């Protein structure tokens, strides 16, 4: 996600080139807590936000990714000779089938408002990341890309068809802390 994509999707409020960050930081430090909002407003107004690739591609993204399953998304991506769609499909086919289905399930929960707050979204993401790590998907991806560099991950399960709804649901289970602290995350 680029800076302009972050602005357009509501993940950021101010677009500022990296070269301007030291100057803004110095201004904020010198302000000593005073007029911070004014300084940020000035910074926000000083830089035009470049075009957002996500917004430029929004109709295509909605078309391809508005499908209910990963299999349907891949099939839709295959209906075109558009370079972006073909590249996206090829990249998706390299990813963990379990991670793909769990990620889509999380996005569908957001869309249906089952995940309705930032706290709930971050908790869900933490659970997915933790369970995918424990399941071995993250370590296998690291092995294939960075350790052995064979770019041939051995996902478990290996295909989308082998991922069951129960496997996906397990990725959303609370995480028990490893320490003596009580509770679930």
Short mmCIF file of N, CA and C in Angstrom, two decimals:
data_model
loop_
_atom_site.label_atom_id
_atom_site.label_comp_id
_atom_site.label_asym_id
_atom_site.label_seq_id
_atom_site.Cartn_x
_atom_site.Cartn_y
_atom_site.Cartn_z
N UNK A 1 0.85 -1.17 0.00
CA UNK A 1 0.00 0.00 0.00
C UNK A 1 0.90 1.24 0.00
N UNK A 2 0.69 2.10 -0.95
CA UNK A 2 1.45 3.34 -1.02
C UNK A 2 0.86 4.37 -0.06
N UNK A 3 1.57 5.48 0.09
CA UNK A 3 1.06 6.56 0.94
C UNK A 3 -0.28 7.09 0.45
N UNK A 4 -0.41 7.26 -0.86
CA UNK A 4 -1.68 7.75 -1.40
C UNK A 4 -2.80 6.72 -1.21
N UNK A 5 -2.46 5.43 -1.33
CA UNK A 5 -3.45 4.38 -1.06
C UNK A 5 -3.90 4.45 0.40
N UNK A 6 -2.94 4.68 1.31
CA UNK A 6 -3.27 4.76 2.74
C UNK A 6 -4.20 5.94 3.02
N UNK A 7 -3.99 7.06 2.34
CA UNK A 7 -4.88 8.21 2.50
C UNK A 7 -6.28 7.86 1.99
N UNK A 8 -6.35 7.31 0.79
CA UNK A 8 -7.64 7.01 0.15
C UNK A 8 -8.44 5.96 0.91
N UNK A 9 -7.79 5.05 1.60
CA UNK A 9 -8.49 4.00 2.33
C UNK A 9 -8.70 4.31 3.81
N UNK A 10 -8.26 5.50 4.23
CA UNK A 10 -8.50 5.92 5.61
C UNK A 10 -7.49 5.41 6.63
N UNK A 11 -6.37 4.84 6.17
CA UNK A 11 -5.35 4.37 7.10
C UNK A 11 -4.39 5.47 7.52
N UNK A 12 -4.41 6.59 6.81
CA UNK A 12 -3.52 7.72 7.13
C UNK A 12 -4.27 9.02 6.89
N UNK A 13 -3.80 10.07 7.53
CA UNK A 13 -4.44 11.38 7.41
C UNK A 13 -3.61 12.39 6.62
N UNK A 14 -2.29 12.20 6.63
CA UNK A 14 -1.41 13.18 6.00
C UNK A 14 -0.45 12.46 5.07
N UNK A 15 -0.33 12.98 3.85
CA UNK A 15 0.67 12.48 2.92
C UNK A 15 1.86 13.42 2.97
N UNK A 16 3.03 12.85 3.21
CA UNK A 16 4.24 13.66 3.29
C UNK A 16 5.40 12.85 2.73
N UNK A 17 6.10 13.38 1.74
CA UNK A 17 7.28 12.67 1.23
C UNK A 17 8.29 12.46 2.36
N UNK A 18 9.02 11.36 2.29
CA UNK A 18 10.00 11.03 3.34
C UNK A 18 11.00 12.16 3.56
N UNK A 19 11.35 12.88 2.51
CA UNK A 19 12.32 13.97 2.64
C UNK A 19 11.82 15.11 3.53
N UNK A 20 10.51 15.21 3.72
CA UNK A 20 9.95 16.29 4.53
C UNK A 20 9.73 15.89 5.99
N UNK A 21 9.89 14.61 6.30
CA UNK A 21 9.63 14.14 7.67
C UNK A 21 10.57 14.78 8.69
N UNK A 22 11.88 14.88 8.44
CA UNK A 22 12.73 15.52 9.46
C UNK A 22 12.31 16.96 9.77
N UNK A 23 11.91 17.70 8.75
CA UNK A 23 11.47 19.08 8.99
C UNK A 23 10.21 19.14 9.82
N UNK A 24 9.24 18.26 9.52
CA UNK A 24 8.01 18.22 10.29
C UNK A 24 8.30 17.79 11.73
N UNK A 25 9.17 16.82 11.88
CA UNK A 25 9.54 16.36 13.23
C UNK A 25 10.14 17.51 14.03
N UNK A 26 11.04 18.25 13.41
CA UNK A 26 11.67 19.40 14.09
C UNK A 26 10.62 20.44 14.48
N UNK A 27 9.69 20.72 13.58
CA UNK A 27 8.61 21.68 13.89
C UNK A 27 7.79 21.22 15.09
N UNK A 28 7.46 19.93 15.11
CA UNK A 28 6.64 19.40 16.20
C UNK A 28 7.40 19.45 17.52
N UNK A 29 8.69 19.14 17.49
CA UNK A 29 9.50 19.19 18.71
C UNK A 29 9.61 20.64 19.21
N UNK A 30 9.86 21.55 18.27
CA UNK A 30 9.99 22.97 18.65
C UNK A 30 8.68 23.54 19.17
N UNK A 31 7.56 23.00 18.71
CA UNK A 31 6.26 23.51 19.15
C UNK A 31 6.02 23.20 20.61
N UNK A 32 6.71 22.21 21.14
CA UNK A 32 6.61 21.87 22.54
C UNK A 32 5.16 21.65 22.98
N UNK A 33 4.39 20.97 22.13
CA UNK A 33 3.02 20.66 22.46
C UNK A 33 2.01 21.71 22.06
N UNK A 34 2.47 22.89 21.67
CA UNK A 34 1.56 23.95 21.28
C UNK A 34 1.33 23.93 19.77
N UNK A 35 0.13 24.18 19.38
CA UNK A 35 -0.22 24.33 17.97
C UNK A 35 0.08 23.10 17.11
N UNK A 36 0.14 21.94 17.70
CA UNK A 36 0.43 20.72 16.95
C UNK A 36 -0.62 20.51 15.86
N UNK A 37 -1.86 20.73 16.19
CA UNK A 37 -2.92 20.56 15.18
C UNK A 37 -2.71 21.49 14.01
N UNK A 38 -2.30 22.74 14.28
CA UNK A 38 -2.05 23.70 13.19
C UNK A 38 -0.88 23.26 12.32
N UNK A 39 0.17 22.75 12.95
CA UNK A 39 1.34 22.28 12.20
C UNK A 39 0.95 21.11 11.30
N UNK A 40 0.17 20.19 11.84
CA UNK A 40 -0.27 19.03 11.05
C UNK A 40 -1.22 19.46 9.94
N UNK A 41 -2.10 20.40 10.20
CA UNK A 41 -3.00 20.91 9.16
C UNK A 41 -2.21 21.55 8.03
N UNK A 42 -1.18 22.32 8.38
CA UNK A 42 -0.33 22.96 7.37
C UNK A 42 0.39 21.90 6.53
N UNK A 43 0.91 20.87 7.20
CA UNK A 43 1.60 19.78 6.49
C UNK A 43 0.63 19.07 5.57
N UNK A 44 -0.60 18.85 6.03
CA UNK A 44 -1.62 18.15 5.24
C UNK A 44 -1.94 18.95 3.97
N UNK A 45 -2.02 20.26 4.12
CA UNK A 45 -2.39 21.12 2.99
C UNK A 45 -1.24 21.41 2.04
N UNK A 46 0.00 21.17 2.48
CA UNK A 46 1.17 21.54 1.68
C UNK A 46 1.49 20.56 0.56
N UNK A 47 1.08 19.32 0.70
CA UNK A 47 1.44 18.29 -0.29
C UNK A 47 0.21 17.73 -0.97
N UNK A 48 0.16 17.80 -2.27
CA UNK A 48 -0.94 17.11 -2.96
C UNK A 48 -0.73 15.60 -2.86
N UNK A 49 -1.81 14.89 -2.69
CA UNK A 49 -1.74 13.44 -2.60
C UNK A 49 -1.69 12.87 -4.02
N UNK A 50 -0.65 12.09 -4.34
CA UNK A 50 -0.57 11.49 -5.67
C UNK A 50 -1.74 10.53 -5.92
N UNK A 51 -1.90 10.17 -7.16
CA UNK A 51 -2.96 9.22 -7.52
C UNK A 51 -2.75 7.90 -6.78
N UNK A 52 -3.84 7.28 -6.44
CA UNK A 52 -3.82 6.01 -5.72
C UNK A 52 -4.06 4.86 -6.70
N UNK A 53 -3.12 3.93 -6.76
CA UNK A 53 -3.27 2.76 -7.62
C UNK A 53 -4.52 1.96 -7.21
N UNK A 54 -4.76 1.87 -5.92
CA UNK A 54 -5.94 1.13 -5.46
C UNK A 54 -7.23 1.78 -5.97
N UNK A 55 -7.30 3.09 -5.89
CA UNK A 55 -8.51 3.77 -6.35
C UNK A 55 -8.61 3.73 -7.88
N UNK A 56 -7.46 3.81 -8.56
CA UNK A 56 -7.48 3.70 -10.02
C UNK A 56 -7.98 2.33 -10.48
N UNK A 57 -7.68 1.31 -9.70
CA UNK A 57 -8.06 -0.07 -10.04
C UNK A 57 -9.32 -0.54 -9.32
N UNK A 58 -9.97 0.34 -8.60
CA UNK A 58 -11.12 -0.06 -7.77
C UNK A 58 -12.18 -0.85 -8.54
N UNK A 59 -12.58 -0.44 -9.75
CA UNK A 59 -13.58 -1.24 -10.46
C UNK A 59 -13.11 -2.67 -10.73
N UNK A 60 -11.83 -2.82 -11.09
CA UNK A 60 -11.31 -4.16 -11.34
C UNK A 60 -11.20 -4.96 -10.04
N UNK A 61 -10.72 -4.30 -8.99
CA UNK A 61 -10.59 -4.97 -7.70
C UNK A 61 -11.97 -5.45 -7.23
N UNK A 62 -12.97 -4.59 -7.35
CA UNK A 62 -14.33 -4.98 -6.95
C UNK A 62 -14.81 -6.17 -7.79
N UNK A 63 -14.55 -6.12 -9.09
CA UNK A 63 -14.99 -7.20 -9.98
C UNK A 63 -14.33 -8.52 -9.62
N UNK A 64 -13.01 -8.52 -9.51
CA UNK A 64 -12.28 -9.76 -9.27
C UNK A 64 -12.43 -10.27 -7.84
N UNK A 65 -12.36 -9.36 -6.88
CA UNK A 65 -12.33 -9.78 -5.49
C UNK A 65 -13.68 -9.72 -4.80
N UNK A 66 -14.73 -9.42 -5.53
CA UNK A 66 -16.07 -9.40 -4.96
C UNK A 66 -16.71 -10.78 -4.96
N UNK A 67 -15.96 -11.78 -5.26
CA UNK A 67 -16.47 -13.16 -5.32
C UNK A 67 -16.45 -13.78 -3.92
N UNK A 68 -17.29 -14.78 -3.69
CA UNK A 68 -17.42 -15.34 -2.34
C UNK A 68 -16.34 -16.34 -1.92
N UNK A 69 -15.55 -16.85 -2.88
CA UNK A 69 -14.52 -17.84 -2.54
C UNK A 69 -13.22 -17.50 -3.26
N UNK A 70 -12.13 -18.03 -2.73
CA UNK A 70 -10.84 -17.85 -3.39
C UNK A 70 -10.87 -18.50 -4.76
N UNK A 71 -11.50 -19.64 -4.85
CA UNK A 71 -11.59 -20.33 -6.14
C UNK A 71 -12.30 -19.46 -7.18
N UNK A 72 -13.38 -18.80 -6.77
CA UNK A 72 -14.12 -17.92 -7.69
C UNK A 72 -13.30 -16.68 -8.05
N UNK A 73 -12.53 -16.17 -7.10
CA UNK A 73 -11.66 -15.03 -7.37
C UNK A 73 -10.61 -15.41 -8.41
N UNK A 74 -9.98 -16.57 -8.22
CA UNK A 74 -8.97 -17.04 -9.17
C UNK A 74 -9.57 -17.27 -10.55
N UNK A 75 -10.78 -17.81 -10.58
CA UNK A 75 -11.45 -18.05 -11.86
C UNK A 75 -11.74 -16.72 -12.56
N UNK A 76 -12.20 -15.73 -11.82
CA UNK A 76 -12.49 -14.42 -12.39
C UNK A 76 -11.22 -13.75 -12.90
N UNK A 77 -10.14 -13.88 -12.14
CA UNK A 77 -8.86 -13.29 -12.57
C UNK A 77 -8.35 -13.94 -13.86
N UNK A 78 -8.80 -15.15 -14.11
CA UNK A 78 -8.36 -15.88 -15.31
C UNK A 78 -9.17 -15.51 -16.55
N UNK A 79 -10.22 -14.72 -16.39
CA UNK A 79 -11.09 -14.40 -17.53
C UNK A 79 -10.57 -13.25 -18.38
N UNK A 80 -9.40 -12.74 -18.07
CA UNK A 80 -8.89 -11.55 -18.76
C UNK A 80 -7.44 -11.73 -19.17
N UNK A 81 -7.01 -10.90 -20.08
CA UNK A 81 -5.59 -10.86 -20.44
C UNK A 81 -4.92 -9.63 -19.84
N UNK A 82 -5.63 -8.93 -18.97
CA UNK A 82 -5.08 -7.76 -18.28
C UNK A 82 -3.83 -8.20 -17.49
N UNK A 83 -2.74 -7.50 -17.72
CA UNK A 83 -1.46 -7.88 -17.10
C UNK A 83 -1.54 -7.87 -15.57
N UNK A 84 -2.20 -6.84 -15.01
CA UNK A 84 -2.32 -6.75 -13.56
C UNK A 84 -3.08 -7.96 -13.01
N UNK A 85 -4.18 -8.32 -13.64
CA UNK A 85 -4.98 -9.46 -13.18
C UNK A 85 -4.20 -10.77 -13.29
N UNK A 86 -3.50 -10.94 -14.39
CA UNK A 86 -2.73 -12.18 -14.57
C UNK A 86 -1.60 -12.27 -13.54
N UNK A 87 -0.93 -11.15 -13.27
CA UNK A 87 0.14 -11.13 -12.27
C UNK A 87 -0.42 -11.40 -10.88
N UNK A 88 -1.55 -10.78 -10.58
CA UNK A 88 -2.19 -10.98 -9.28
C UNK A 88 -2.57 -12.44 -9.08
N UNK A 89 -3.15 -13.04 -10.10
CA UNK A 89 -3.54 -14.46 -10.02
C UNK A 89 -2.31 -15.34 -9.78
N UNK A 90 -1.24 -15.10 -10.53
CA UNK A 90 -0.02 -15.88 -10.38
C UNK A 90 0.54 -15.75 -8.96
N UNK A 91 0.49 -14.55 -8.41
CA UNK A 91 0.97 -14.33 -7.04
C UNK A 91 0.10 -15.06 -6.03
N UNK A 92 -1.21 -15.01 -6.21
CA UNK A 92 -2.11 -15.70 -5.29
C UNK A 92 -1.89 -17.21 -5.31
N UNK A 93 -1.62 -17.76 -6.48
CA UNK A 93 -1.40 -19.20 -6.61
C UNK A 93 -0.14 -19.67 -5.88
N UNK A 94 0.75 -18.75 -5.54
CA UNK A 94 1.97 -19.10 -4.81
C UNK A 94 1.76 -19.07 -3.29
N UNK A 95 0.65 -18.53 -2.85
CA UNK A 95 0.42 -18.33 -1.42
C UNK A 95 -0.17 -19.58 -0.78
N UNK A 96 -0.10 -19.60 0.53
CA UNK A 96 -0.67 -20.69 1.32
C UNK A 96 -2.18 -20.78 1.10
N UNK A 97 -2.68 -21.93 0.67
CA UNK A 97 -4.13 -22.08 0.51
C UNK A 97 -4.89 -21.79 1.80
N UNK A 98 -4.37 -22.26 2.92
CA UNK A 98 -5.04 -22.01 4.20
C UNK A 98 -5.05 -20.52 4.52
N UNK A 99 -3.92 -19.84 4.31
CA UNK A 99 -3.86 -18.41 4.59
C UNK A 99 -4.79 -17.63 3.67
N UNK A 100 -4.88 -18.02 2.41
CA UNK A 100 -5.79 -17.34 1.48
C UNK A 100 -7.23 -17.45 1.94
N UNK A 101 -7.64 -18.67 2.30
CA UNK A 101 -9.04 -18.85 2.72
C UNK A 101 -9.33 -18.16 4.06
N UNK A 102 -8.37 -18.20 4.97
CA UNK A 102 -8.57 -17.53 6.26
C UNK A 102 -8.63 -16.01 6.08
N UNK A 103 -7.79 -15.48 5.22
CA UNK A 103 -7.79 -14.04 4.97
C UNK A 103 -9.12 -13.60 4.35
N UNK A 104 -9.60 -14.36 3.37
CA UNK A 104 -10.88 -14.01 2.77
C UNK A 104 -12.00 -14.09 3.80
N UNK A 105 -11.95 -15.09 4.67
CA UNK A 105 -12.97 -15.20 5.72
C UNK A 105 -12.93 -13.99 6.64
N UNK A 106 -11.74 -13.51 6.97
CA UNK A 106 -11.63 -12.32 7.83
C UNK A 106 -12.20 -11.10 7.12
N UNK A 107 -11.88 -10.94 5.84
CA UNK A 107 -12.42 -9.80 5.08
C UNK A 107 -13.94 -9.87 5.00
N UNK A 108 -14.48 -11.07 4.85
CA UNK A 108 -15.94 -11.23 4.79
C UNK A 108 -16.57 -10.90 6.14
N UNK A 109 -15.86 -11.20 7.23
CA UNK A 109 -16.38 -10.85 8.56
C UNK A 109 -16.43 -9.33 8.73
N UNK A 110 -15.44 -8.64 8.21
CA UNK A 110 -15.45 -7.18 8.27
C UNK A 110 -16.61 -6.64 7.46
N UNK A 111 -16.77 -7.16 6.26
CA UNK A 111 -17.84 -6.69 5.37
C UNK A 111 -19.22 -6.92 5.97
N UNK A 112 -19.39 -8.03 6.68
CA UNK A 112 -20.68 -8.34 7.30
C UNK A 112 -20.82 -7.74 8.69
N UNK A 113 -19.84 -6.96 9.11
CA UNK A 113 -19.83 -6.28 10.41
C UNK A 113 -19.68 -7.22 11.60
N UNK A 114 -19.25 -8.46 11.36
CA UNK A 114 -18.94 -9.34 12.49
C UNK A 114 -17.68 -8.84 13.18
N UNK A 115 -16.80 -8.19 12.41
CA UNK A 115 -15.65 -7.48 12.97
C UNK A 115 -15.96 -6.01 12.73
N UNK A 116 -16.29 -5.30 13.81
CA UNK A 116 -16.83 -3.95 13.63
C UNK A 116 -16.00 -2.84 14.28
N UNK A 117 -14.83 -3.18 14.80
CA UNK A 117 -14.01 -2.13 15.41
C UNK A 117 -12.55 -2.39 15.08
N UNK A 118 -11.72 -1.38 15.24
CA UNK A 118 -10.29 -1.56 15.01
C UNK A 118 -9.73 -2.58 15.99
N UNK A 119 -10.16 -2.54 17.24
CA UNK A 119 -9.69 -3.50 18.23
C UNK A 119 -10.02 -4.93 17.80
N UNK A 120 -11.25 -5.15 17.34
CA UNK A 120 -11.64 -6.49 16.89
C UNK A 120 -10.84 -6.91 15.66
N UNK A 121 -10.59 -5.98 14.76
CA UNK A 121 -9.81 -6.30 13.55
C UNK A 121 -8.38 -6.67 13.92
N UNK A 122 -7.78 -5.92 14.84
CA UNK A 122 -6.41 -6.21 15.24
C UNK A 122 -6.33 -7.53 16.01
N UNK A 123 -7.33 -7.80 16.83
CA UNK A 123 -7.37 -9.08 17.54
C UNK A 123 -7.47 -10.23 16.55
N UNK A 124 -8.34 -10.08 15.55
CA UNK A 124 -8.49 -11.11 14.54
C UNK A 124 -7.20 -11.32 13.77
N UNK A 125 -6.55 -10.23 13.38
CA UNK A 125 -5.29 -10.35 12.65
C UNK A 125 -4.22 -11.03 13.51
N UNK A 126 -4.16 -10.70 14.79
CA UNK A 126 -3.22 -11.34 15.71
C UNK A 126 -3.48 -12.84 15.77
N UNK A 127 -4.75 -13.20 15.89
CA UNK A 127 -5.10 -14.63 15.96
C UNK A 127 -4.70 -15.35 14.67
N UNK A 128 -5.03 -14.76 13.53
CA UNK A 128 -4.68 -15.39 12.25
C UNK A 128 -3.17 -15.56 12.13
N UNK A 129 -2.43 -14.51 12.41
CA UNK A 129 -0.97 -14.59 12.29
C UNK A 129 -0.39 -15.64 13.24
N UNK A 130 -0.87 -15.65 14.47
CA UNK A 130 -0.38 -16.60 15.46
C UNK A 130 -0.68 -18.03 15.03
N UNK A 131 -1.93 -18.29 14.65
CA UNK A 131 -2.30 -19.66 14.28
C UNK A 131 -1.63 -20.11 12.98
N UNK A 132 -1.47 -19.22 12.02
CA UNK A 132 -0.77 -19.59 10.79
C UNK A 132 0.71 -19.88 11.08
N UNK A 133 1.29 -19.15 12.03
CA UNK A 133 2.66 -19.44 12.44
C UNK A 133 2.72 -20.81 13.12
N UNK A 134 1.83 -21.03 14.08
CA UNK A 134 1.82 -22.31 14.80
C UNK A 134 1.55 -23.48 13.85
N UNK A 135 0.72 -23.27 12.86
CA UNK A 135 0.38 -24.32 11.89
C UNK A 135 1.57 -24.62 10.97
N UNK A 136 2.50 -23.68 10.87
CA UNK A 136 3.69 -23.88 10.06
C UNK A 136 3.69 -23.14 8.74
N UNK A 137 2.62 -22.42 8.42
CA UNK A 137 2.56 -21.75 7.12
C UNK A 137 3.58 -20.62 7.01
N UNK A 138 3.68 -19.78 8.04
CA UNK A 138 4.65 -18.69 7.98
C UNK A 138 6.08 -19.22 7.93
N UNK A 139 6.46 -20.13 8.83
CA UNK A 139 7.83 -20.66 8.75
C UNK A 139 8.14 -21.32 7.40
N UNK A 140 7.16 -21.99 6.82
CA UNK A 140 7.39 -22.63 5.52
C UNK A 140 7.60 -21.59 4.42
N UNK A 141 6.85 -20.51 4.48
CA UNK A 141 7.05 -19.43 3.51
C UNK A 141 8.43 -18.81 3.64
N UNK A 142 8.87 -18.61 4.88
CA UNK A 142 10.21 -18.06 5.12
C UNK A 142 11.27 -19.04 4.62
N UNK A 143 11.08 -20.33 4.90
CA UNK A 143 12.03 -21.33 4.43
C UNK A 143 12.17 -21.28 2.92
N UNK A 144 11.04 -21.30 2.21
CA UNK A 144 11.05 -21.35 0.75
C UNK A 144 11.61 -20.09 0.11
N UNK A 145 11.35 -18.95 0.73
CA UNK A 145 11.76 -17.68 0.13
C UNK A 145 13.14 -17.21 0.58
N UNK A 146 13.44 -17.37 1.88
CA UNK A 146 14.66 -16.77 2.42
C UNK A 146 15.75 -17.74 2.84
N UNK A 147 15.37 -18.93 3.29
CA UNK A 147 16.37 -19.87 3.81
C UNK A 147 16.92 -20.72 2.66
N UNK A 148 16.09 -21.61 2.14
CA UNK A 148 16.52 -22.47 1.03
C UNK A 148 16.48 -21.74 -0.31
N UNK A 149 15.67 -20.70 -0.37
CA UNK A 149 15.50 -19.89 -1.58
C UNK A 149 15.09 -20.71 -2.80
N UNK A 150 14.37 -21.81 -2.55
CA UNK A 150 13.91 -22.64 -3.66
C UNK A 150 12.57 -22.16 -4.23
N UNK A 151 11.94 -21.24 -3.52
CA UNK A 151 10.64 -20.70 -3.92
C UNK A 151 9.62 -21.80 -4.22
N UNK A 152 9.73 -22.89 -3.47
CA UNK A 152 8.82 -24.03 -3.61
C UNK A 152 8.24 -24.39 -2.24
N UNK A 153 7.38 -23.54 -1.71
CA UNK A 153 6.83 -23.85 -0.38
C UNK A 153 5.98 -25.12 -0.42
N UNK A 154 6.05 -25.85 0.65
CA UNK A 154 5.23 -27.06 0.81
C UNK A 154 4.13 -26.74 1.82
N UNK A 155 3.05 -26.16 1.29
CA UNK A 155 1.95 -25.72 2.14
C UNK A 155 1.21 -26.92 2.69
N UNK A 156 0.59 -26.72 3.84
CA UNK A 156 -0.19 -27.78 4.48
C UNK A 156 -1.53 -27.19 4.93
N UNK A 157 -2.58 -27.52 4.23
CA UNK A 157 -2.72 -28.39 3.07
C UNK A 157 -2.17 -27.73 1.79
N UNK A 158 -1.91 -28.58 0.82
CA UNK A 158 -1.23 -28.14 -0.40
C UNK A 158 -2.15 -27.46 -1.41
N UNK A 159 -3.44 -27.73 -1.34
CA UNK A 159 -4.36 -27.17 -2.33
C UNK A 159 -5.55 -26.51 -1.65
N UNK A 160 -6.19 -25.62 -2.38
CA UNK A 160 -7.40 -24.97 -1.88
C UNK A 160 -8.49 -25.99 -1.58
N UNK A 161 -8.61 -27.00 -2.43
CA UNK A 161 -9.65 -28.02 -2.25
C UNK A 161 -9.47 -28.80 -0.95
N UNK A 162 -8.25 -28.86 -0.44
CA UNK A 162 -7.98 -29.61 0.79
C UNK A 162 -8.20 -28.79 2.06
N UNK A 163 -8.46 -27.50 1.92
CA UNK A 163 -8.71 -26.65 3.09
C UNK A 163 -10.18 -26.79 3.48
N UNK A 164 -10.41 -27.25 4.70
CA UNK A 164 -11.78 -27.45 5.17
C UNK A 164 -12.28 -26.21 5.91
N UNK A 165 -13.60 -26.05 6.00
CA UNK A 165 -14.14 -24.94 6.80
C UNK A 165 -13.65 -24.99 8.25
N UNK A 166 -13.50 -26.20 8.81
CA UNK A 166 -13.03 -26.33 10.19
C UNK A 166 -11.60 -25.79 10.34
N UNK A 167 -10.76 -26.02 9.33
CA UNK A 167 -9.39 -25.50 9.38
C UNK A 167 -9.41 -23.97 9.40
N UNK A 168 -10.25 -23.40 8.56
CA UNK A 168 -10.35 -21.94 8.50
C UNK A 168 -10.86 -21.41 9.83
N UNK A 169 -11.91 -22.00 10.35
CA UNK A 169 -12.49 -21.55 11.61
C UNK A 169 -11.47 -21.62 12.75
N UNK A 170 -10.60 -22.63 12.74
CA UNK A 170 -9.59 -22.77 13.78
C UNK A 170 -8.62 -21.60 13.80
N UNK A 171 -8.44 -20.95 12.68
CA UNK A 171 -7.53 -19.80 12.60
C UNK A 171 -8.06 -18.60 13.37
N UNK A 172 -9.36 -18.60 13.70
CA UNK A 172 -9.98 -17.49 14.41
C UNK A 172 -10.13 -17.75 15.91
N UNK A 173 -9.67 -18.90 16.37
CA UNK A 173 -9.80 -19.25 17.79
C UNK A 173 -8.93 -18.33 18.64
N UNK A 174 -9.39 -18.05 19.86
CA UNK A 174 -8.55 -17.23 20.75
C UNK A 174 -7.18 -17.87 20.95
N UNK A 175 -6.21 -17.03 21.24
CA UNK A 175 -4.84 -17.46 21.48
C UNK A 175 -4.60 -17.43 22.97
N UNK A 176 -4.08 -18.52 23.51
CA UNK A 176 -3.76 -18.59 24.92
C UNK A 176 -2.36 -18.01 25.12
N UNK A 177 -2.21 -17.02 26.00
CA UNK A 177 -0.87 -16.46 26.23
C UNK A 177 0.10 -17.53 26.71
N UNK A 178 1.36 -17.41 26.32
CA UNK A 178 2.38 -18.38 26.70
C UNK A 178 2.83 -18.17 28.14
N UNK A 179 2.63 -16.99 28.70
CA UNK A 179 3.08 -16.69 30.06
C UNK A 179 2.04 -17.17 31.07
N UNK A 180 2.26 -16.83 32.30
CA UNK A 180 1.33 -17.20 33.37
C UNK A 180 0.14 -16.25 33.45
N UNK A 181 0.10 -15.25 32.55
CA UNK A 181 -1.00 -14.30 32.59
C UNK A 181 -2.30 -15.00 32.19
N UNK A 182 -3.37 -14.74 32.92
CA UNK A 182 -4.63 -15.38 32.59
C UNK A 182 -5.28 -14.72 31.37
N UNK A 183 -6.18 -15.46 30.79
CA UNK A 183 -6.99 -14.87 29.73
C UNK A 183 -6.63 -15.35 28.34
N UNK A 184 -7.49 -14.97 27.43
CA UNK A 184 -7.32 -15.32 26.02
C UNK A 184 -7.27 -14.04 25.21
N UNK A 185 -6.57 -14.12 24.08
CA UNK A 185 -6.48 -12.96 23.20
C UNK A 185 -7.23 -13.28 21.92
#
